[in-house]
Short mmCIF file of C-alpha atoms in Angstrom, two decimals:
data_model
loop_
_atom_site.label_atom_id
_atom_site.label_comp_id
_atom_site.label_asym_id
_atom_site.label_seq_id
_atom_site.Cartn_x
_atom_site.Cartn_y
_atom_site.Cartn_z
CA MET A 159 110.24 92.45 40.48
CA PRO A 160 107.89 94.59 38.37
CA ARG A 161 105.93 97.37 40.00
CA PHE A 162 102.60 96.10 38.61
CA SER A 163 101.07 92.72 37.75
CA LEU A 164 98.10 93.15 35.41
CA ILE A 165 96.03 89.95 35.38
CA VAL A 166 93.51 89.68 32.53
CA ALA A 167 91.03 86.79 32.37
CA THR A 168 89.74 86.66 28.80
CA PHE A 169 87.20 84.65 26.84
CA ASP A 170 85.70 85.11 23.37
CA ARG A 171 86.98 88.65 22.82
CA THR A 172 89.63 89.87 20.40
CA GLU A 173 88.58 93.32 19.17
CA GLU A 174 87.82 94.59 22.68
CA PHE A 175 90.96 92.91 24.02
CA SER A 176 93.01 94.72 21.35
CA VAL A 177 91.70 98.04 22.72
CA LEU A 178 92.98 97.10 26.18
CA LEU A 179 96.36 96.12 24.75
CA GLU A 180 96.66 99.44 22.90
CA SER A 181 95.91 101.33 26.11
CA LEU A 182 98.58 99.36 27.97
CA ALA A 183 101.13 100.06 25.23
CA SER A 184 100.45 103.78 25.77
CA GLN A 185 101.12 103.76 29.52
CA GLU A 186 103.54 106.41 30.78
CA MET A 187 104.46 103.99 33.58
CA ARG A 188 105.87 100.92 31.80
CA ASP A 189 107.18 98.83 34.69
CA PHE A 190 104.60 96.03 34.63
CA GLU A 191 103.99 92.43 33.68
CA LEU A 192 100.91 91.48 31.68
CA ILE A 193 99.47 88.09 32.64
CA VAL A 194 96.83 86.96 30.15
CA VAL A 195 94.78 83.98 31.32
CA ASP A 196 93.27 82.64 28.12
CA GLN A 197 90.01 80.68 28.41
CA ASN A 198 89.38 80.37 24.68
CA PRO A 199 89.17 76.86 23.17
CA ASP A 200 91.41 77.93 20.26
CA ASP A 201 94.68 79.80 19.72
CA ARG A 202 93.22 83.14 18.63
CA LEU A 203 95.28 85.27 21.03
CA SER A 204 98.79 83.88 20.52
CA LEU A 205 99.69 85.87 17.41
CA LEU A 206 98.00 89.00 18.79
CA LEU A 207 100.10 88.84 21.97
CA GLU A 208 103.30 88.12 20.10
CA GLU A 209 102.79 91.12 17.85
CA TRP A 210 101.92 93.32 20.81
CA ALA A 211 105.01 92.24 22.78
CA SER A 212 107.21 93.05 19.78
CA LYS A 213 105.55 96.43 19.40
CA VAL A 214 106.09 97.52 23.01
CA ALA A 215 109.69 96.29 22.88
CA GLU A 216 110.31 98.51 19.85
CA GLN A 217 108.68 101.46 21.61
CA ASP A 218 111.11 101.26 24.52
CA ARG A 219 113.83 103.76 23.65
CA SER A 220 116.24 102.44 26.28
CA GLY A 221 116.56 99.17 24.40
CA LYS A 222 115.39 97.20 27.42
CA CYS A 223 111.68 96.49 27.57
CA LEU A 224 110.31 96.50 31.13
CA ILE A 225 107.02 94.95 30.05
CA GLU A 226 106.85 91.17 30.33
CA VAL A 227 104.00 89.10 28.85
CA LYS A 228 102.83 85.79 30.30
CA HIS A 229 100.23 83.82 28.32
CA LEU A 230 98.50 81.16 30.42
CA ARG A 231 95.67 78.72 29.71
CA CYS A 232 92.76 77.94 32.00
CA PRO A 233 89.32 76.24 31.92
CA PRO A 234 86.25 78.53 32.17
CA GLY A 235 85.64 80.52 35.34
CA VAL A 236 86.80 84.10 35.91
CA SER A 237 87.77 83.50 39.55
CA ARG A 238 89.69 80.37 38.60
CA ALA A 239 91.52 82.33 35.91
CA ARG A 240 92.46 85.17 38.24
CA ASN A 241 93.77 82.73 40.83
CA LEU A 242 95.99 81.15 38.20
CA GLY A 243 97.22 84.59 37.24
CA LEU A 244 97.90 85.45 40.88
CA SER A 245 99.98 82.30 41.29
CA HIS A 246 102.24 83.47 38.44
CA SER A 247 102.36 87.14 39.47
CA THR A 248 105.43 88.85 40.92
CA GLY A 249 104.44 92.54 40.99
CA GLU A 250 104.16 94.77 44.03
CA ILE A 251 100.74 96.11 42.95
CA LEU A 252 98.06 93.81 41.54
CA ALA A 253 95.33 94.80 39.10
CA PHE A 254 92.64 92.88 37.22
CA PRO A 255 91.64 94.74 34.04
CA ASP A 256 88.67 93.28 32.18
CA ASP A 257 89.30 92.14 28.62
CA ASP A 258 86.95 94.90 27.37
CA CYS A 259 88.19 97.81 29.48
CA TRP A 260 90.99 100.31 28.88
CA TYR A 261 93.42 102.37 30.95
CA HIS A 262 94.19 106.03 30.33
CA PRO A 263 97.87 106.80 29.60
CA ASP A 264 98.53 108.08 33.13
CA THR A 265 96.54 105.41 35.02
CA LEU A 266 99.44 103.29 36.25
CA GLN A 267 101.58 106.35 36.93
CA ASN A 268 98.82 107.86 39.09
CA ILE A 269 98.31 104.62 41.00
CA ASP A 270 102.05 104.22 41.56
CA LEU A 271 102.24 107.72 43.03
CA TRP A 272 99.10 107.19 45.13
CA PHE A 273 100.48 104.09 46.84
CA GLU A 274 103.75 105.89 47.54
CA GLN A 275 101.81 108.68 49.25
CA HIS A 276 99.37 106.42 51.15
CA GLU A 277 101.41 103.78 52.92
CA ASP A 278 98.58 103.01 55.35
CA TYR A 279 96.30 101.82 52.52
CA GLY A 280 96.50 98.55 50.63
CA ILE A 281 93.62 98.99 48.17
CA VAL A 282 92.45 101.73 45.85
CA SER A 283 89.36 101.48 43.65
CA LEU A 284 88.61 103.93 40.85
CA GLY A 285 85.52 105.10 39.06
CA CYS A 286 84.36 103.54 35.80
CA ARG A 287 83.27 105.49 32.70
CA ASP A 288 82.49 104.66 29.08
CA GLU A 289 83.94 106.30 25.96
CA HIS A 290 81.42 109.16 26.30
CA GLY A 291 82.27 109.88 29.93
CA ARG A 292 79.12 108.29 31.34
CA VAL A 293 79.40 106.32 34.57
CA SER A 294 79.48 102.63 33.58
CA GLY A 295 80.31 101.02 36.92
CA ASN A 296 80.99 101.70 40.60
CA HIS A 297 77.85 103.83 40.95
CA TRP A 298 78.49 105.44 44.33
CA TRP A 299 77.28 108.92 45.27
CA GLN A 300 80.47 110.08 47.02
CA SER A 301 83.40 111.23 44.90
CA GLU A 302 85.82 109.66 47.37
CA CYS A 303 85.53 107.62 50.56
CA ASP A 304 87.04 104.73 52.48
CA LEU A 305 85.78 101.28 51.49
CA LYS A 306 83.16 100.15 53.99
CA TRP A 307 80.28 97.67 54.13
CA ILE A 308 77.81 100.42 53.24
CA ASN A 309 79.47 101.13 49.87
CA ILE A 310 81.41 97.97 49.02
CA PHE A 311 78.95 96.62 46.43
CA ARG A 312 79.05 99.95 44.59
CA THR A 313 82.81 100.57 44.68
CA SER A 314 84.40 97.16 44.03
CA GLY A 315 84.25 96.55 40.27
CA THR A 316 87.22 94.30 39.52
CA CYS A 317 88.59 96.22 36.54
CA CYS A 318 88.94 99.32 38.75
CA LEU A 319 90.86 97.65 41.60
CA PHE A 320 94.52 98.05 42.50
CA VAL A 321 95.87 96.07 45.46
CA ARG A 322 99.22 96.34 47.17
CA ARG A 323 100.54 92.79 47.56
CA PRO A 324 99.84 91.82 51.20
CA PRO A 325 102.09 89.74 53.48
CA ARG A 326 102.11 86.01 52.70
CA SER A 327 100.12 85.29 55.87
CA ILE A 328 97.08 86.99 54.31
CA PRO A 329 95.17 84.89 51.72
CA LEU A 330 95.23 86.33 48.22
CA LEU A 331 92.54 84.30 46.52
CA PHE A 332 89.25 84.66 44.65
CA ASP A 333 86.41 82.35 45.69
CA GLU A 334 86.01 80.05 42.66
CA SER A 335 82.36 79.38 43.46
CA LEU A 336 81.59 83.03 42.65
CA GLY A 337 81.43 84.88 39.35
CA PRO A 338 80.91 84.17 35.65
CA GLY A 339 81.82 80.65 34.57
CA ALA A 340 81.85 79.24 38.09
CA GLY A 341 79.12 76.74 37.29
CA THR A 342 77.06 77.86 40.30
CA THR A 343 74.06 80.13 40.85
CA PHE A 344 76.38 82.85 42.20
CA GLY A 345 76.87 84.92 39.06
CA CYS A 346 78.82 87.82 40.56
CA GLY A 347 80.35 89.05 43.81
CA GLU A 348 83.84 87.56 43.41
CA ASP A 349 85.39 91.05 43.41
CA THR A 350 83.52 92.20 46.53
CA ASP A 351 84.32 88.97 48.35
CA PHE A 352 88.01 89.36 47.43
CA LEU A 353 88.12 92.85 48.94
CA LEU A 354 86.13 91.96 52.06
CA THR A 355 88.53 89.11 52.78
CA LEU A 356 91.52 91.46 52.57
CA MET A 357 89.72 94.09 54.66
CA SER A 358 88.95 91.50 57.35
CA TYR A 359 92.72 91.37 57.94
CA GLY A 360 92.86 95.10 58.55
CA ILE A 361 93.83 96.20 55.03
CA ARG A 362 92.33 99.61 54.30
CA GLY A 363 90.84 100.64 50.97
CA ARG A 364 89.93 103.95 49.36
CA PHE A 365 87.57 104.85 46.49
CA TYR A 366 87.96 107.75 44.04
CA SER A 367 85.46 108.45 41.28
CA HIS A 368 87.36 111.32 39.64
CA LEU A 369 90.08 108.86 38.62
CA HIS A 370 88.55 106.23 36.41
CA VAL A 371 89.06 103.21 34.19
CA GLY A 372 87.35 103.01 30.82
CA HIS A 373 84.63 100.40 30.38
CA PRO A 374 81.56 100.26 28.11
CA CYS A 375 78.12 100.71 29.65
CA LYS A 376 76.27 97.43 30.07
CA ASP A 377 72.98 96.48 31.67
CA GLY A 378 73.71 93.62 34.03
CA PHE A 379 69.97 92.85 34.32
CA VAL A 380 69.50 91.87 30.69
CA ASP A 381 67.18 89.00 31.59
CA VAL A 382 65.50 87.43 34.60
CA LYS A 383 67.88 84.48 34.77
CA ARG A 384 70.97 86.67 34.93
CA ALA A 385 69.33 89.04 37.41
CA GLU A 386 68.66 86.11 39.72
CA SER A 387 72.23 84.83 39.39
CA TYR A 388 73.60 88.30 40.20
CA GLY A 389 71.36 88.42 43.24
CA GLY A 390 72.68 84.99 44.15
CA GLY A 391 76.22 86.35 44.11
CA PHE A 392 75.22 89.21 46.40
CA GLY A 393 73.44 86.85 48.79
CA ARG A 394 76.35 84.42 48.92
CA VAL A 395 78.85 87.18 49.76
CA LEU A 396 76.57 88.64 52.46
CA ALA A 397 76.10 85.21 54.04
CA LYS A 398 79.79 84.34 53.82
CA HIS A 399 80.80 87.53 55.60
CA SER A 400 77.85 87.47 58.03
CA ASN A 401 76.08 90.75 57.39
CA PRO A 402 72.32 90.17 57.94
CA TYR A 403 71.51 93.88 58.26
CA LEU A 404 72.81 94.80 54.83
CA PHE A 405 71.17 91.67 53.41
CA PHE A 406 67.71 92.66 54.65
CA GLY A 407 68.28 96.24 53.52
CA LEU A 408 69.26 95.25 49.98
CA VAL A 409 66.43 92.72 49.62
CA THR A 410 63.89 95.29 50.81
CA PHE A 411 65.35 97.83 48.38
CA ASP A 412 65.02 95.40 45.47
CA PHE A 413 61.43 94.48 46.26
CA ALA A 414 60.45 98.12 46.84
CA ARG A 415 61.89 99.11 43.46
CA ALA A 416 60.15 96.16 41.83
CA ALA A 417 56.80 97.31 43.24
CA LEU A 418 57.43 100.87 42.03
CA ARG A 419 58.30 99.68 38.53
CA LEU A 420 55.15 97.58 38.48
CA LEU A 421 53.07 100.63 39.39
CA LEU A 422 54.75 102.46 36.51
CA PHE A 423 53.77 99.59 34.17
CA ASN A 424 57.38 98.55 33.61
CA ARG A 425 56.79 94.83 34.09
CA SER A 426 60.10 93.79 32.53
CA ARG A 427 62.22 95.83 34.93
CA ALA A 428 60.00 94.84 37.85
CA SER A 429 60.44 91.14 37.12
CA ARG A 430 64.22 91.50 36.94
CA LEU A 431 64.42 93.39 40.23
CA TRP A 432 62.16 90.79 41.85
CA ALA A 433 64.38 88.00 40.50
CA HIS A 434 67.48 89.75 41.87
CA GLY A 435 65.97 89.95 45.34
CA ARG A 436 64.76 86.36 45.12
CA GLY A 437 68.26 85.25 44.11
CA MET A 438 69.73 87.02 47.15
CA ILE A 439 67.31 85.27 49.50
CA ARG A 440 67.95 81.82 48.06
CA ALA A 441 71.71 82.21 48.17
CA TYR A 442 71.81 83.77 51.63
CA PHE A 443 69.88 80.93 53.21
CA SER A 444 71.37 78.14 51.12
CA ARG A 445 74.02 75.79 52.51
#
């Protein structure tokens, strides 16, 4: 049994995916399996993965490569892909790196040591920074804290998660109606929902911003349609886990920011914030 299972759902990326592969080849902790769930319509990744597997085997001075590669195929849907990867995983610690992120050489080693020292925790989430050191995800004001409702939407980016495999009685599943490619109006929230489900069974989680995963900065609110779908994901998760107080707080926050942006003559940003709040309302009260 490998120490880590790294499950990567990938679609329409090769250059960025190569960066991730290079970072994994440089890991000081090399006891892991790489499960690539390929959602491309063609065979663009096969040769890349074969070459990478040969490279890491040659790098292993012991003559026995501890890194195993599994290349799976799956229709579109990031949650669907991760569930397929989970069904083929055997590692003690599960992680879900994005196909455009990267790990630092000591990332897996640090996580391995952390879980050994924190037996009462089953989840750790790291910070997220781009190549220039700027925060690119998990924008939470505390440098470290336990995962709670108040911070879960700001500390649960999937590429930064590491989960100790729970007992078989606890469901280990992403909601396939949530996230990119799901074919629904719930364009995000699959990572938060995944954590909240585990936490509902008493599994504790911890967030650290000083340890981080590399990921480029991206504006999730690039247009009104996407902003509304992201809000839909938030609303669906809040309804599913029955938290009306946080729902009303987040909706009010969105609309207040939209009004402020409008006063500052930033109509584009105001319309996206308004759409995000509207998406939350529609999803929260939908059946």
